Amino acid sequence: MNYSILNNQIIIEGQKDFEPRHILDCGQVFRYLKTDSGYKIFSKNLFCSLIYVNDRVIINSINAEYFVNYFDLNRDYGEIKKKLVVYPGLSDAIKFGNGIRILNQDPAEVIISFIISANNNIPRIKLIIERLCTALGEDMGDYHAFPGVDALARAPIELFKSVGTGYRAGYLSDTAKKLADGFSLDFSGLEYGEARKKLMSLKGVGGKVADCILLFGFHRTEAFPTDVWIERVFTELFGESDLSGEKKSKILSAKFGDLSGYAQQYLYYNARENLIK
DNA sequence: CACCAGGTCTCTC
DNA sequence: GAGAGACATGGT
């Protein structure tokens, strides 16, 4: 990725591997707002504003280094796309979602957010997370930070219910307490399957949510999050539909190896935006 | 009033 | 292990 930094301002040249709209709308992140000239994007206790200037994208924040990593700018997505384009169905999906990147988000924020995402729809997920930040996150002036695990752990279950999490309130409270109590998120020495199993010991974290956490919070690209949309794509690609989601996930992860997460984002985004029903 | 939403949990066999 | 139901909430 061709970028430069000047006074905490990240300047990105050319958008063929960096398309903010696709990066943000492809389902990996919930805390962002469209503005007149671009976006405001919130992560942990920070935010950045992103604007288009001619054929450049300019990202302003108080911590450029954080957002260079957040936007995964030091990775060559041209190479990734070259490897993926040979698979059936990927060519169209890449064409449609060109410029997607896998963000490097805060692990705890991803865990809480994707527990909320289960059996829920995207607008409502965004709303609930926003209310959770307002209720428990540090007041940063004109926005609220994502709540730390300690604040989440101290909050009563009623608080989670009051922001609209419904029956997930207990899962969130329980998981927050485990995280605050030192549940290790250092998966660096663990194989994908082991890390996945550990995450699934958290309440509200099944196979699909664990894969989202590994992919979006730890950049473990062996993960192939398999939701209803990917299941539909699976049927289109393989003509097979009576396998369990867990089985399909395993097949896809094996097929794409450490390109799974990238393939999944292109396929998911394309399916959700273009597949009818 | 049903049905659905980036599924998971629990209880069965 | 695999298969049914339940599950809060809000929109269509």
Tab-separated table of C-alpha atoms (C1' of nucleotides) in Angstrom:
chain	number	residue	atom	x	y	z
A	1	MET	CA	0.000	0.000	0.000
A	2	ASN	CA	1.428	3.336	-1.047
A	3	TYR	CA	1.022	5.735	1.868
A	4	SER	CA	2.883	8.414	3.754
A	5	ILE	CA	2.558	10.044	7.149
A	6	LEU	CA	2.947	13.708	7.940
A	7	ASN	CA	1.996	15.190	11.324
A	8	ASN	CA	-0.145	12.185	12.246
A	9	GLN	CA	-1.912	12.504	8.909
A	10	ILE	CA	-1.978	9.369	6.772
A	11	ILE	CA	-2.089	10.042	3.054
A	12	ILE	CA	-3.045	7.144	0.829
A	13	GLU	CA	-2.312	7.300	-2.873
A	14	GLY	CA	-4.730	5.532	-5.165
A	15	GLN	CA	-7.691	3.515	-4.062
A	16	LYS	CA	-7.402	0.269	-5.986
A	17	ASP	CA	-6.505	-1.604	-2.802
A	18	PHE	CA	-8.163	0.798	-0.383
A	19	GLU	CA	-11.846	1.531	-0.835
A	20	PRO	CA	-13.267	2.941	2.436
A	21	ARG	CA	-16.869	2.211	1.490
A	22	HIS	CA	-16.160	-1.472	0.936
A	23	ILE	CA	-13.832	-1.755	3.928
A	24	LEU	CA	-16.497	-0.378	6.252
A	25	ASP	CA	-19.664	-1.815	4.731
A	26	CYS	CA	-18.390	-5.357	4.315
A	27	GLY	CA	-19.552	-6.309	7.786
A	28	GLN	CA	-16.384	-6.480	9.852
A	29	VAL	CA	-16.916	-3.269	11.826
A	30	PHE	CA	-19.903	-1.506	13.337
A	31	ARG	CA	-18.649	1.775	14.801
A	32	TYR	CA	-18.420	4.291	11.972
A	33	LEU	CA	-20.392	7.188	10.560
A	34	LYS	CA	-20.755	8.547	7.057
A	35	THR	CA	-19.910	12.247	6.823
A	36	ASP	CA	-20.269	14.738	3.990
A	37	SER	CA	-16.736	14.185	2.762
A	38	GLY	CA	-15.923	10.708	4.046
A	39	TYR	CA	-16.243	8.792	7.310
A	40	LYS	CA	-15.598	8.953	11.014
A	41	ILE	CA	-14.351	5.662	12.376
A	42	PHE	CA	-14.156	4.717	16.029
A	43	SER	CA	-11.938	2.034	17.527
A	44	LYS	CA	-11.334	1.356	21.201
A	45	ASN	CA	-10.950	4.836	22.732
A	46	LEU	CA	-9.731	6.479	19.533
A	47	PHE	CA	-11.251	7.778	16.352
A	48	CYS	CA	-10.112	8.987	12.965
A	49	SER	CA	-11.727	11.044	10.264
A	50	LEU	CA	-11.277	9.897	6.713
A	51	ILE	CA	-11.782	12.188	3.750
A	52	TYR	CA	-11.433	11.901	-0.012
A	53	VAL	CA	-9.244	14.512	-1.652
A	54	ASN	CA	-9.088	14.053	-5.414
A	55	ASP	CA	-7.672	10.562	-5.897
A	56	ARG	CA	-6.229	10.419	-2.402
A	57	VAL	CA	-7.621	9.378	0.942
A	58	ILE	CA	-6.510	11.333	3.975
A	59	ILE	CA	-6.878	9.962	7.491
A	60	ASN	CA	-6.612	12.280	10.475
A	61	SER	CA	-6.244	11.136	14.063
A	62	ILE	CA	-4.124	11.706	17.132
A	63	ASN	CA	-2.338	8.402	16.553
A	64	ALA	CA	-1.362	7.652	12.964
A	65	GLU	CA	0.577	4.561	13.947
A	66	TYR	CA	-2.522	2.997	15.459
A	67	PHE	CA	-4.560	3.544	12.317
A	68	VAL	CA	-1.793	2.376	9.979
A	69	ASN	CA	-2.087	-0.947	11.758
A	70	TYR	CA	-5.882	-0.677	12.034
A	71	PHE	CA	-6.268	-0.337	8.276
A	72	ASP	CA	-3.662	-3.050	7.693
A	73	LEU	CA	-1.717	-0.706	5.425
A	74	ASN	CA	1.499	-2.709	5.441
A	75	ARG	CA	0.011	-5.659	3.614
A	76	ASP	CA	-0.058	-6.230	-0.126
A	77	TYR	CA	-3.664	-6.917	-1.081
A	78	GLY	CA	-2.718	-7.082	-4.742
A	79	GLU	CA	-0.852	-10.302	-3.987
A	80	ILE	CA	-3.773	-11.711	-2.037
A	81	LYS	CA	-6.243	-10.973	-4.807
A	82	LYS	CA	-3.917	-12.544	-7.366
A	83	LYS	CA	-3.971	-15.793	-5.425
A	84	LEU	CA	-7.722	-15.723	-4.814
A	85	VAL	CA	-8.953	-14.819	-8.261
A	86	VAL	CA	-8.375	-18.335	-9.598
A	87	TYR	CA	-11.092	-19.817	-7.361
A	88	PRO	CA	-14.592	-20.185	-8.755
A	89	GLY	CA	-16.868	-17.338	-7.728
A	90	LEU	CA	-14.039	-15.206	-6.371
A	91	SER	CA	-13.391	-13.242	-9.534
A	92	ASP	CA	-16.788	-11.549	-9.473
A	93	ALA	CA	-16.719	-11.093	-5.715
A	94	ILE	CA	-13.304	-9.435	-5.836
A	95	LYS	CA	-14.391	-7.205	-8.671
A	96	PHE	CA	-17.385	-6.071	-6.654
A	97	GLY	CA	-15.621	-5.656	-3.299
A	98	ASN	CA	-12.350	-4.364	-4.684
A	99	GLY	CA	-10.441	-2.373	-2.096
A	100	ILE	CA	-11.616	-4.377	0.900
A	101	ARG	CA	-9.053	-4.804	3.645
A	102	ILE	CA	-9.295	-6.797	6.862
A	103	LEU	CA	-9.091	-4.297	9.706
A	104	ASN	CA	-6.993	-4.961	12.811
A	105	GLN	CA	-9.502	-4.210	15.544
A	106	ASP	CA	-9.274	-4.359	19.308
A	107	PRO	CA	-9.849	-7.982	20.382
A	108	ALA	CA	-12.098	-7.237	23.366
A	109	GLU	CA	-14.211	-4.848	21.308
A	110	VAL	CA	-14.593	-7.512	18.628
A	111	ILE	CA	-15.563	-10.170	21.155
A	112	ILE	CA	-18.313	-8.064	22.692
A	113	SER	CA	-19.520	-6.731	19.335
A	114	PHE	CA	-19.856	-10.130	17.699
A	115	ILE	CA	-21.613	-11.688	20.651
A	116	ILE	CA	-24.176	-8.944	20.087
A	117	SER	CA	-24.216	-9.729	16.357
A	118	ALA	CA	-25.562	-13.255	16.746
A	119	ASN	CA	-29.112	-13.700	15.431
A	120	ASN	CA	-29.366	-9.962	14.974
A	121	ASN	CA	-29.421	-7.504	12.088
A	122	ILE	CA	-26.711	-4.995	11.242
A	123	PRO	CA	-28.563	-1.713	11.853
A	124	ARG	CA	-29.663	-2.951	15.248
A	125	ILE	CA	-26.188	-4.255	16.097
A	126	LYS	CA	-24.782	-0.793	15.389
A	127	LEU	CA	-27.452	0.839	17.531
A	128	ILE	CA	-26.911	-1.474	20.494
A	129	ILE	CA	-23.133	-1.008	20.397
A	130	GLU	CA	-23.587	2.755	20.211
A	131	ARG	CA	-25.838	2.701	23.264
A	132	LEU	CA	-23.404	0.467	25.113
A	133	CYS	CA	-20.604	2.956	24.455
A	134	THR	CA	-22.756	5.856	25.619
A	135	ALA	CA	-23.704	4.015	28.797
A	136	LEU	CA	-20.331	2.597	29.805
A	137	GLY	CA	-17.594	4.041	27.617
A	138	GLU	CA	-15.330	6.866	28.678
A	139	ASP	CA	-16.599	10.298	27.639
A	140	MET	CA	-14.057	11.568	25.130
A	141	GLY	CA	-15.807	14.893	24.499
A	142	ASP	CA	-17.832	14.523	21.326
A	143	TYR	CA	-17.914	10.733	21.415
A	144	HIS	CA	-17.679	7.815	23.811
A	145	ALA	CA	-14.954	5.187	23.851
A	146	PHE	CA	-15.774	1.519	23.624
A	147	PRO	CA	-16.130	0.365	27.243
A	148	GLY	CA	-13.134	-1.365	28.778
A	149	VAL	CA	-13.566	-4.885	30.078
A	150	ASP	CA	-13.521	-3.659	33.691
A	151	ALA	CA	-16.443	-1.307	33.124
A	152	LEU	CA	-18.291	-4.060	31.284
A	153	ALA	CA	-17.558	-6.558	34.038
A	154	ARG	CA	-18.870	-4.223	36.748
A	155	ALA	CA	-22.082	-3.418	34.893
A	156	PRO	CA	-25.243	-5.169	36.089
A	157	ILE	CA	-27.109	-7.417	33.688
A	158	GLU	CA	-29.944	-4.878	33.656
A	159	LEU	CA	-27.594	-2.404	31.997
A	160	PHE	CA	-27.004	-4.788	29.113
A	161	LYS	CA	-30.726	-5.363	28.832
A	162	SER	CA	-31.447	-1.643	28.906
A	163	VAL	CA	-29.346	-1.071	25.770
A	164	GLY	CA	-31.299	-3.720	23.904
A	165	THR	CA	-29.118	-6.826	23.966
A	166	GLY	CA	-32.074	-8.985	24.990
A	167	TYR	CA	-31.260	-12.548	25.964
A	168	ARG	CA	-27.571	-11.932	25.165
A	169	ALA	CA	-27.249	-9.771	28.303
A	170	GLY	CA	-26.174	-12.724	30.416
A	171	TYR	CA	-23.637	-13.884	27.840
A	172	LEU	CA	-22.116	-10.403	27.673
A	173	SER	CA	-21.890	-9.990	31.418
A	174	ASP	CA	-20.375	-13.416	31.894
A	175	THR	CA	-17.843	-12.983	29.092
A	176	ALA	CA	-16.883	-9.488	30.256
A	177	LYS	CA	-16.190	-10.846	33.726
A	178	LYS	CA	-13.955	-13.574	32.314
A	179	LEU	CA	-12.045	-11.049	30.216
A	180	ALA	CA	-11.606	-8.724	33.186
A	181	ASP	CA	-10.527	-11.699	35.258
A	182	GLY	CA	-7.540	-12.407	33.035
A	183	PHE	CA	-8.895	-14.749	30.357
A	184	SER	CA	-5.826	-14.947	28.134
A	185	LEU	CA	-6.145	-13.435	24.699
A	186	ASP	CA	-2.578	-14.295	23.773
A	187	PHE	CA	-3.155	-16.865	21.058
A	188	SER	CA	0.220	-16.326	19.402
A	189	GLY	CA	1.471	-19.802	20.262
A	190	LEU	CA	-1.802	-21.546	19.544
A	191	GLU	CA	-2.960	-23.208	16.379
A	192	TYR	CA	-6.136	-21.891	14.804
A	193	GLY	CA	-8.260	-24.771	16.030
A	194	GLU	CA	-7.007	-24.441	19.594
A	195	ALA	CA	-7.575	-20.687	19.715
A	196	ARG	CA	-11.052	-21.208	18.278
A	197	LYS	CA	-11.883	-23.770	20.936
A	198	LYS	CA	-10.684	-21.437	23.698
A	199	LEU	CA	-12.855	-18.600	22.449
A	200	MET	CA	-15.830	-20.939	22.264
A	201	SER	CA	-15.541	-21.474	26.008
A	202	LEU	CA	-16.870	-17.922	26.370
A	203	LYS	CA	-20.636	-17.569	26.711
A	204	GLY	CA	-22.308	-16.468	23.507
A	205	VAL	CA	-19.330	-17.470	21.380
A	206	GLY	CA	-20.020	-20.338	19.009
A	207	GLY	CA	-18.052	-21.377	15.945
A	208	LYS	CA	-19.115	-18.528	13.707
A	209	VAL	CA	-18.550	-15.778	16.268
A	210	ALA	CA	-15.206	-17.327	17.264
A	211	ASP	CA	-14.127	-17.156	13.622
A	212	CYS	CA	-15.148	-13.497	13.398
A	213	ILE	CA	-13.152	-12.774	16.536
A	214	LEU	CA	-10.082	-14.584	15.248
A	215	LEU	CA	-10.286	-12.888	11.864
A	216	PHE	CA	-11.187	-9.340	12.856
A	217	GLY	CA	-9.489	-9.175	16.257
A	218	PHE	CA	-6.387	-11.290	15.655
A	219	HIS	CA	-6.013	-11.327	11.877
A	220	ARG	CA	-6.078	-15.117	11.928
A	221	THR	CA	-6.949	-15.562	8.279
A	222	GLU	CA	-7.345	-19.342	8.497
A	223	ALA	CA	-10.788	-18.536	9.902
A	224	PHE	CA	-13.714	-18.684	7.474
A	225	PRO	CA	-16.733	-17.261	9.354
A	226	THR	CA	-19.730	-19.153	8.030
A	227	ASP	CA	-23.057	-17.412	8.459
A	228	VAL	CA	-26.330	-17.687	6.529
A	229	TRP	CA	-24.916	-15.723	3.578
A	230	ILE	CA	-21.848	-17.892	3.248
A	231	GLU	CA	-24.069	-20.943	3.503
A	232	ARG	CA	-26.020	-19.658	0.505
A	233	VAL	CA	-22.778	-19.071	-1.393
A	234	PHE	CA	-21.653	-22.568	-0.450
A	235	THR	CA	-24.752	-24.005	-2.055
A	236	GLU	CA	-24.080	-21.981	-5.219
A	237	LEU	CA	-20.445	-23.056	-5.444
A	238	PHE	CA	-20.755	-26.671	-4.412
A	239	GLY	CA	-24.420	-27.410	-5.051
A	240	GLU	CA	-24.578	-28.832	-1.565
A	241	SER	CA	-26.853	-27.495	1.126
A	242	ASP	CA	-27.640	-30.207	3.676
A	243	LEU	CA	-24.351	-29.974	5.545
A	244	SER	CA	-24.193	-28.203	8.902
A	245	GLY	CA	-22.727	-24.712	9.031
A	246	GLU	CA	-19.881	-26.061	11.114
A	247	LYS	CA	-19.064	-28.649	8.444
A	248	LYS	CA	-19.170	-26.079	5.670
A	249	SER	CA	-16.878	-23.812	7.686
A	250	LYS	CA	-14.367	-26.633	8.043
A	251	ILE	CA	-14.457	-27.447	4.341
A	252	LEU	CA	-14.006	-23.808	3.332
A	253	SER	CA	-11.216	-23.188	5.831
A	254	ALA	CA	-9.379	-26.263	4.542
A	255	LYS	CA	-9.877	-25.247	0.920
A	256	PHE	CA	-8.619	-21.682	1.260
A	257	GLY	CA	-6.033	-22.190	4.010
A	258	ASP	CA	-4.601	-18.949	5.311
A	259	LEU	CA	-6.445	-17.043	2.590
A	260	SER	CA	-9.792	-18.061	4.114
A	261	GLY	CA	-10.564	-14.809	5.880
A	262	TYR	CA	-9.891	-12.727	2.783
A	263	ALA	CA	-11.953	-15.020	0.570
A	264	GLN	CA	-14.764	-14.947	3.103
A	265	GLN	CA	-14.990	-11.158	3.162
A	266	TYR	CA	-15.222	-10.860	-0.623
A	267	LEU	CA	-17.793	-13.656	-0.843
A	268	TYR	CA	-19.870	-12.466	2.100
A	269	TYR	CA	-19.998	-8.852	0.954
A	270	ASN	CA	-20.831	-9.776	-2.610
A	271	ALA	CA	-23.539	-12.195	-1.517
A	272	ARG	CA	-25.152	-9.798	0.925
A	273	GLU	CA	-25.239	-6.909	-1.535
A	274	ASN	CA	-26.056	-8.791	-4.730
A	275	LEU	CA	-27.682	-12.112	-3.905
A	276	ILE	CA	-31.426	-11.983	-3.810
A	277	LYS	CA	-32.970	-13.453	-0.687
B	1	DC	C1'	-49.607	-11.476	12.831
B	2	DA	C1'	-45.976	-14.125	11.046
B	3	DC	C1'	-41.115	-14.016	9.718
B	4	DC	C1'	-36.318	-12.593	9.803
B	5	DA	C1'	-31.696	-10.828	11.434
B	6	DG	C1'	-23.540	-12.018	10.331
B	7	DG	C1'	-26.257	-17.931	15.904
B	8	DT	C1'	-25.838	-19.963	20.351
B	9	DC	C1'	-27.528	-22.606	24.163
B	10	DT	C1'	-29.785	-26.425	26.025
B	11	DC	C1'	-31.896	-30.519	26.030
B	12	DT	C1'	-32.691	-34.709	23.733
B	13	DC	C1'	-31.455	-39.192	21.225
C	1	DG	C1'	-22.020	-35.684	17.406
C	2	DA	C1'	-26.519	-34.493	15.236
C	3	DG	C1'	-31.222	-32.452	15.451
C	4	DA	C1'	-35.099	-29.664	17.375
C	5	DG	C1'	-36.746	-25.280	20.031
C	6	DA	C1'	-36.184	-21.342	22.510
C	7	DC	C1'	-34.434	-17.011	22.643
C	8	DA	C1'	-35.091	-10.497	23.156
C	9	DT	C1'	-35.802	-6.971	20.163
C	10	DG	C1'	-37.336	-4.215	16.331
C	11	DG	C1'	-38.363	-3.872	11.437
C	12	DT	C1'	-41.262	-5.382	7.374
